[in-house]
């Protein structure tokens, strides 16, 4: 299917967000905002693949870089959940000015956490898709680094290079403290929008009890899809395909007055 891509920039109170709006040829009022994970970017494998799948169904997508990642402004070391929430607010306001009336949301990992917090205050969203979301980011960090690692993080404002490099990553301890100010489980109780969670039972980062609690707390129509052999990155091609198709189908099935696809 033919489509058009526009590179955009959104101002928010903490800086500027880099984004790409992909639109199918012809009119549509349906768009899906794609939120990538921690230390990733708007052109992640998941975002690009979902864009192709959704465009084929006649939906636009908007993918963007979180603060301090990709081409968005700011230092990654200064990122907080508060900062990222302001980005989503700015994006939503912009997308409405473009004439989009049906707005969906897909979040991966850290982007899943932000999607939960955002959706709790935006019941106008028509559907939400969560790929291996992290509703309790502080717990995940505590499990990953341990007490000694957290103490070192607080002292140095750096974390181990989780991307495999030798040098530590600059990240202010304020990120951890800011995360603790948000309760995604409580926020999930405010979400009436239909929500799909896709999670791998071999996820090495997000414990399954977080996913089960999140699913239990969601107030609206919901579905939990657990993939027996999938890890956090859905590294096996068959798992990645199942996850992508499931998210796409959930979004398309919930579009109000969908186009004939």
Tab-separated table of C-alpha atoms in Angstrom:
chain	number	residue	atom	x	y	z
A	1	UNK	CA	0.000	0.000	0.000
A	2	UNK	CA	1.228	3.498	-0.841
A	3	UNK	CA	1.811	5.845	2.070
A	4	UNK	CA	3.354	9.188	2.976
A	5	UNK	CA	5.786	9.941	5.817
A	6	UNK	CA	6.301	13.330	7.471
A	7	UNK	CA	9.071	14.170	9.911
A	8	UNK	CA	7.714	16.259	12.771
A	9	UNK	CA	8.886	18.028	15.913
A	10	UNK	CA	6.715	18.688	18.981
A	11	UNK	CA	7.501	21.280	21.612
A	12	UNK	CA	6.814	20.318	25.215
A	13	UNK	CA	7.801	21.909	28.487
A	14	UNK	CA	11.037	19.906	28.697
A	15	UNK	CA	12.230	20.268	25.084
A	16	UNK	CA	11.448	18.999	21.605
A	17	UNK	CA	10.261	15.574	20.485
A	18	UNK	CA	11.262	14.086	17.126
A	19	UNK	CA	8.515	12.056	15.438
A	20	UNK	CA	7.417	10.514	12.154
A	21	UNK	CA	3.802	10.469	11.010
A	22	UNK	CA	3.070	7.738	8.465
A	23	UNK	CA	-0.216	8.102	6.584
A	24	UNK	CA	-1.834	5.860	3.983
A	25	UNK	CA	-2.927	7.380	0.700
A	26	UNK	CA	-6.477	8.611	1.028
A	27	UNK	CA	-8.390	10.073	3.939
A	28	UNK	CA	-8.359	8.504	7.389
A	29	UNK	CA	-9.321	9.694	10.851
A	30	UNK	CA	-7.609	6.736	12.558
A	31	UNK	CA	-4.103	6.927	14.023
A	32	UNK	CA	-2.027	4.856	16.437
A	33	UNK	CA	0.697	6.392	18.616
A	34	UNK	CA	3.667	4.011	19.001
A	35	UNK	CA	5.784	4.252	22.166
A	36	UNK	CA	9.179	2.517	22.084
A	37	UNK	CA	11.075	1.040	25.006
A	38	UNK	CA	13.985	2.131	27.191
A	39	UNK	CA	17.226	2.960	25.343
A	40	UNK	CA	15.526	2.378	21.987
A	41	UNK	CA	14.156	4.829	19.423
A	42	UNK	CA	11.219	5.574	17.142
A	43	UNK	CA	12.603	3.298	14.438
A	44	UNK	CA	12.651	0.202	16.603
A	45	UNK	CA	11.927	-3.124	14.937
A	46	UNK	CA	8.516	-3.271	16.604
A	47	UNK	CA	7.529	0.269	15.628
A	48	UNK	CA	8.538	-0.182	11.997
A	49	UNK	CA	6.772	-3.508	11.650
A	50	UNK	CA	3.588	-2.313	13.327
A	51	UNK	CA	3.607	0.727	11.055
A	52	UNK	CA	3.679	-1.484	7.988
A	53	UNK	CA	0.905	-3.724	9.312
A	54	UNK	CA	-1.345	-0.852	10.396
A	55	UNK	CA	-0.817	1.186	7.230
A	56	UNK	CA	-1.950	-1.844	5.240
A	57	UNK	CA	-5.173	-1.730	7.262
A	58	UNK	CA	-5.718	1.944	6.489
A	59	UNK	CA	-4.521	3.404	9.813
A	60	UNK	CA	-1.877	6.097	10.253
A	61	UNK	CA	0.878	5.754	12.847
A	62	UNK	CA	2.927	8.266	14.766
A	63	UNK	CA	6.210	7.016	16.209
A	64	UNK	CA	8.538	9.225	18.223
A	65	UNK	CA	11.690	9.346	20.346
A	66	UNK	CA	11.487	9.669	24.102
A	67	UNK	CA	13.387	12.525	25.776
A	68	UNK	CA	17.143	12.072	25.396
A	69	UNK	CA	16.782	9.176	22.947
A	70	UNK	CA	17.032	9.084	19.168
A	71	UNK	CA	16.652	12.577	17.730
A	72	UNK	CA	14.655	14.132	20.563
A	73	UNK	CA	16.352	16.851	22.595
A	74	UNK	CA	17.627	16.515	26.140
A	75	UNK	CA	20.232	14.414	27.882
A	76	UNK	CA	19.246	10.827	28.505
A	77	UNK	CA	20.739	11.147	31.988
A	78	UNK	CA	17.972	13.627	32.860
A	79	UNK	CA	15.007	11.507	31.731
A	80	UNK	CA	12.047	10.998	34.088
A	81	UNK	CA	8.552	9.570	33.786
A	82	UNK	CA	7.224	13.098	34.319
A	83	UNK	CA	9.195	14.322	31.308
A	84	UNK	CA	7.887	11.554	29.082
A	85	UNK	CA	4.284	12.094	30.099
A	86	UNK	CA	4.568	15.692	28.924
A	87	UNK	CA	5.715	14.428	25.531
A	88	UNK	CA	2.616	12.274	25.120
A	89	UNK	CA	0.389	15.184	26.094
A	90	UNK	CA	1.964	17.348	23.374
A	91	UNK	CA	1.673	14.581	20.782
A	92	UNK	CA	-2.002	13.993	21.529
A	93	UNK	CA	-2.802	17.682	21.203
A	94	UNK	CA	-0.994	17.874	17.868
A	95	UNK	CA	-2.553	14.771	16.392
A	96	UNK	CA	-6.016	16.102	17.167
A	97	UNK	CA	-5.254	19.262	15.195
A	98	UNK	CA	-4.522	17.063	12.170
A	99	UNK	CA	-8.142	15.896	12.107
A	100	UNK	CA	-7.599	12.495	13.700
A	101	UNK	CA	-10.597	11.537	15.808
A	102	UNK	CA	-9.907	7.852	16.497
A	103	UNK	CA	-6.645	7.529	18.414
A	104	UNK	CA	-5.052	4.272	19.574
A	105	UNK	CA	-1.915	3.638	21.605
A	106	UNK	CA	0.739	0.896	21.613
A	107	UNK	CA	3.564	0.837	24.154
A	108	UNK	CA	6.568	-1.468	24.500
A	109	UNK	CA	8.266	-2.121	27.861
A	110	UNK	CA	9.022	1.351	29.322
A	111	UNK	CA	6.666	2.725	26.667
A	112	UNK	CA	4.077	0.351	28.093
A	113	UNK	CA	4.414	1.942	31.526
A	114	UNK	CA	3.917	5.395	30.008
A	115	UNK	CA	0.957	4.131	27.983
A	116	UNK	CA	-0.772	2.898	31.153
A	117	UNK	CA	-0.254	6.193	32.982
A	118	UNK	CA	-1.367	8.179	29.939
A	119	UNK	CA	-4.426	6.085	29.122
A	120	UNK	CA	-5.777	6.423	32.666
A	121	UNK	CA	-6.387	10.114	31.940
A	122	UNK	CA	-7.517	9.739	28.321
A	123	UNK	CA	-10.655	7.605	28.012
A	124	UNK	CA	-11.090	8.898	24.461
A	125	UNK	CA	-8.455	6.398	23.243
A	126	UNK	CA	-10.214	3.647	21.296
A	127	UNK	CA	-7.724	0.828	21.999
A	128	UNK	CA	-4.458	0.113	23.792
A	129	UNK	CA	-1.820	-2.498	23.019
A	130	UNK	CA	0.933	-3.311	25.527
A	131	UNK	CA	4.003	-5.335	24.590
A	132	UNK	CA	5.871	-6.630	27.687
A	133	UNK	CA	4.911	-3.522	29.714
A	134	UNK	CA	6.648	-2.686	33.004
A	135	UNK	CA	3.941	-1.484	35.408
A	136	UNK	CA	6.370	-1.469	38.339
A	137	UNK	CA	9.616	-0.071	36.930
A	138	UNK	CA	11.237	0.442	40.370
A	139	UNK	CA	10.781	-3.248	41.197
A	140	UNK	CA	12.311	-4.245	37.869
A	141	UNK	CA	15.324	-1.993	38.528
A	142	UNK	CA	15.701	-3.386	42.056
A	143	UNK	CA	15.653	-6.943	40.719
A	144	UNK	CA	18.120	-6.078	37.961
A	145	UNK	CA	20.695	-4.143	40.009
A	146	UNK	CA	20.213	-5.386	43.583
A	147	UNK	CA	20.759	-3.285	46.709
A	148	UNK	CA	24.462	-2.800	46.042
A	149	UNK	CA	23.786	-1.738	42.459
A	150	UNK	CA	21.152	0.775	43.560
A	151	UNK	CA	23.568	2.191	46.130
A	152	UNK	CA	26.267	2.567	43.491
A	153	UNK	CA	23.775	4.158	41.112
A	154	UNK	CA	22.830	6.712	43.761
A	155	UNK	CA	26.495	7.523	44.384
A	156	UNK	CA	27.626	7.740	40.743
A	157	UNK	CA	24.457	8.589	38.762
A	158	UNK	CA	25.410	5.819	36.342
A	159	UNK	CA	24.021	2.360	35.609
A	160	UNK	CA	25.695	-0.693	34.038
A	161	UNK	CA	25.607	-0.686	30.259
A	162	UNK	CA	22.532	-2.824	29.636
A	163	UNK	CA	23.163	-2.537	25.888
A	164	UNK	CA	26.340	-4.613	26.151
A	165	UNK	CA	28.952	-1.872	25.996
A	166	UNK	CA	31.890	-1.548	28.361
A	167	UNK	CA	31.213	1.979	29.619
A	168	UNK	CA	28.431	2.688	32.149
A	169	UNK	CA	25.419	4.741	31.098
A	170	UNK	CA	24.836	8.158	32.649
A	171	UNK	CA	21.412	8.187	34.321
A	172	UNK	CA	20.564	10.317	37.320
A	173	UNK	CA	19.252	8.439	40.332
A	174	UNK	CA	16.335	10.857	40.163
A	175	UNK	CA	14.876	8.583	37.464
A	176	UNK	CA	14.386	5.788	39.994
A	177	UNK	CA	12.970	8.152	42.605
A	178	UNK	CA	10.583	9.709	40.072
A	179	UNK	CA	9.364	6.269	38.950
A	180	UNK	CA	8.367	5.500	42.540
A	181	UNK	CA	5.951	8.434	42.486
A	182	UNK	CA	3.713	6.634	39.958
A	183	UNK	CA	1.491	3.638	40.663
A	184	UNK	CA	0.550	2.036	37.361
A	185	UNK	CA	-1.517	-0.658	39.092
A	186	UNK	CA	-3.766	1.995	40.590
A	187	UNK	CA	-3.902	3.882	37.301
A	188	UNK	CA	-4.954	0.693	35.476
A	189	UNK	CA	-8.169	0.718	37.509
A	190	UNK	CA	-9.064	3.959	35.724
A	191	UNK	CA	-8.609	2.523	32.223
A	192	UNK	CA	-11.883	1.655	30.513
A	193	UNK	CA	-10.351	1.509	27.024
A	194	UNK	CA	-10.031	-2.041	25.588
A	195	UNK	CA	-6.495	-3.255	26.309
A	196	UNK	CA	-4.397	-6.167	25.048
A	197	UNK	CA	-1.242	-7.275	26.853
A	198	UNK	CA	1.244	-9.495	25.005
A	199	UNK	CA	3.955	-10.926	27.227
A	200	UNK	CA	6.604	-13.637	27.025
A	201	UNK	CA	6.705	-16.254	29.749
A	202	UNK	CA	10.506	-16.302	29.381
A	203	UNK	CA	10.770	-12.523	29.873
A	204	UNK	CA	14.041	-12.005	31.723
A	205	UNK	CA	13.233	-8.455	32.890
A	206	UNK	CA	9.522	-8.122	33.703
A	207	UNK	CA	8.262	-10.697	36.229
A	208	UNK	CA	4.999	-12.404	35.367
A	209	UNK	CA	3.350	-11.319	38.625
A	210	UNK	CA	3.515	-7.704	37.422
A	211	UNK	CA	1.656	-8.626	34.249
A	212	UNK	CA	-0.960	-10.663	36.102
A	213	UNK	CA	-1.607	-7.840	38.569
A	214	UNK	CA	-1.853	-5.291	35.771
A	215	UNK	CA	-4.302	-7.443	33.864
A	216	UNK	CA	-6.391	-7.989	36.992
A	217	UNK	CA	-6.600	-4.242	37.659
A	218	UNK	CA	-7.583	-3.101	34.157
A	219	UNK	CA	-11.156	-1.875	34.365
A	220	UNK	CA	-12.281	-2.233	30.755
A	221	UNK	CA	-12.354	-5.014	28.209
A	222	UNK	CA	-9.005	-6.781	28.296
A	223	UNK	CA	-7.044	-9.715	26.993
A	224	UNK	CA	-3.758	-11.238	28.129
A	225	UNK	CA	-1.754	-13.185	25.556
A	226	UNK	CA	1.136	-15.135	27.064
A	227	UNK	CA	3.702	-16.614	24.673
A	228	UNK	CA	5.312	-19.646	26.267
A	229	UNK	CA	8.808	-19.329	24.743
A	230	UNK	CA	9.077	-15.571	24.182
A	231	UNK	CA	11.660	-13.426	25.978
A	232	UNK	CA	11.518	-9.667	26.635
A	233	UNK	CA	12.643	-8.818	23.108
A	234	UNK	CA	10.529	-11.461	21.347
A	235	UNK	CA	13.751	-12.627	19.763
A	236	UNK	CA	12.358	-15.730	18.073
A	237	UNK	CA	10.864	-14.808	14.681
A	238	UNK	CA	7.686	-16.777	15.367
A	239	UNK	CA	7.139	-14.935	18.672
A	240	UNK	CA	7.765	-11.548	17.103
A	241	UNK	CA	5.299	-12.335	14.335
A	242	UNK	CA	2.613	-13.562	16.755
A	243	UNK	CA	3.038	-10.478	18.949
A	244	UNK	CA	2.902	-8.042	16.013
A	245	UNK	CA	-0.141	-9.625	14.413
A	246	UNK	CA	-1.980	-9.837	17.724
A	247	UNK	CA	-1.434	-6.156	18.488
A	248	UNK	CA	-2.456	-5.164	14.967
A	249	UNK	CA	-5.636	-7.246	15.068
A	250	UNK	CA	-6.617	-5.856	18.462
A	251	UNK	CA	-6.213	-2.278	17.277
A	252	UNK	CA	-8.026	-2.832	13.961
A	253	UNK	CA	-10.879	-4.748	15.604
A	254	UNK	CA	-11.578	-1.822	17.933
A	255	UNK	CA	-11.487	1.058	15.458
A	256	UNK	CA	-14.839	2.864	15.649
A	257	UNK	CA	-16.651	2.556	12.332
A	258	UNK	CA	-13.609	0.931	10.685
A	259	UNK	CA	-12.917	1.321	7.018
A	260	UNK	CA	-13.608	-1.658	4.822
A	261	UNK	CA	-10.280	-3.496	4.925
